[in-house]
Amino acid sequence: MPKPSSTSIASQDYLEQIFHLIALKGYARSVDIAANLGVSQASVSAMLKRLGADGLVVYEKYRGVILTPKGSDLAQHIIRRHEVLTRLLRHFGLDEETIYRDVEGMEHHISAQTLKAFTLLANELDQNPALCRTLKRKVRGK
Amino acid sequence: MPKPSSTSIASQDYLEQIFHLIALKGYARSVDIAANLGVSQASVSAMLKRLGADGLVVYEKYRGVILTPKGSDLAQHIIRRHEVLTRLLRHFGLDEETIYRDVEGMEHHISAQTLKAFTLLANELDQNPALCRTLKRKVRGK
DNA sequence: TTACAATCTTAGTCTTGTCTAAGTTTTTGG
DNA sequence: CCAAAAACTTAGACAAGACTAAGATTGTAA
């Protein structure tokens, strides 16, 4: 079998963090990835090896990690999806903690089609403050 | 430690199926659970043991499975969430296959708060066919 | 009632992703 | 420039959840 290159949920979380860190600081250290994802450095080491094997990062022991073009594209897609989802949920007046947790969970299961629908819906809500107000009022309590 | 009773994602999928089958036929056989979830009967056996240990089902070898009140409540919550999510996605004119897959993935990550928001949003869309039409048009193609 | 089919369980293995503990490499401060 | 700290890796274990193959139980039809 030709190796699935699964890009599992966990892989996506790591990729997302790596991209963020590189964007933010110019490099992605294991210790920061570990801290941001709440896992041990040992887990990061193991995952970087897997991501390397999948051609998503270039990884040299003790020397750091960079994204391949393929990894970078994928990371950007993942991050865009994350942002759209966050933007959508913010329209309902949920607390940030909840939004973060739900987005973290949901983001890996959104198809391109649904992403498009959510994007359009978020745009629609941007231009319809009246509807937003109604929703927010109803969501919190009564 | 007092045993987490995690109610993992997989557990929820099984619970959902068990509830469905009981509602539909009066009983839930391993062979049907396996077929509906696309897993082996061996996996079903293993999971029923776990669900039994978590107090969600009463399970006797070779004799079938029933839901405890706790399991039934949980299953109903899971199913309600599944239905709300499906109802919401249908408003965008996505194809049923996509809706099903996305709901399957997302449903386990929706908090009570977000569920409420999605419910209200679906209601809102029910009463706003113009908005639905606009969204559907934009989602498919242009 | 007996034999076959269907269903179910067990045993054993695999994969993914996690952890801790221990050891290595790199960085840094004096 | 070198010792201590920080960062990193390896080794080994574990848990959940899946699989196949083989064996046990139950249901059914003749």
PDB file of C-alpha atoms in Angstrom, chain A residues 1-5:
ATOM      1  CA  MET A   1       0.000   0.000   0.000  1.00  0.00           C
ATOM      2  CA  PRO A   2       1.256   3.461  -0.922  1.00  0.00           C
ATOM      3  CA  LYS A   3       1.258   4.981   2.582  1.00  0.00           C
ATOM      4  CA  PRO A   4      -1.788   7.026   3.396  1.00  0.00           C
ATOM      5  CA  SER A   5      -0.079  10.255   4.488  1.00  0.00           C
TER       6      SER A   5
END
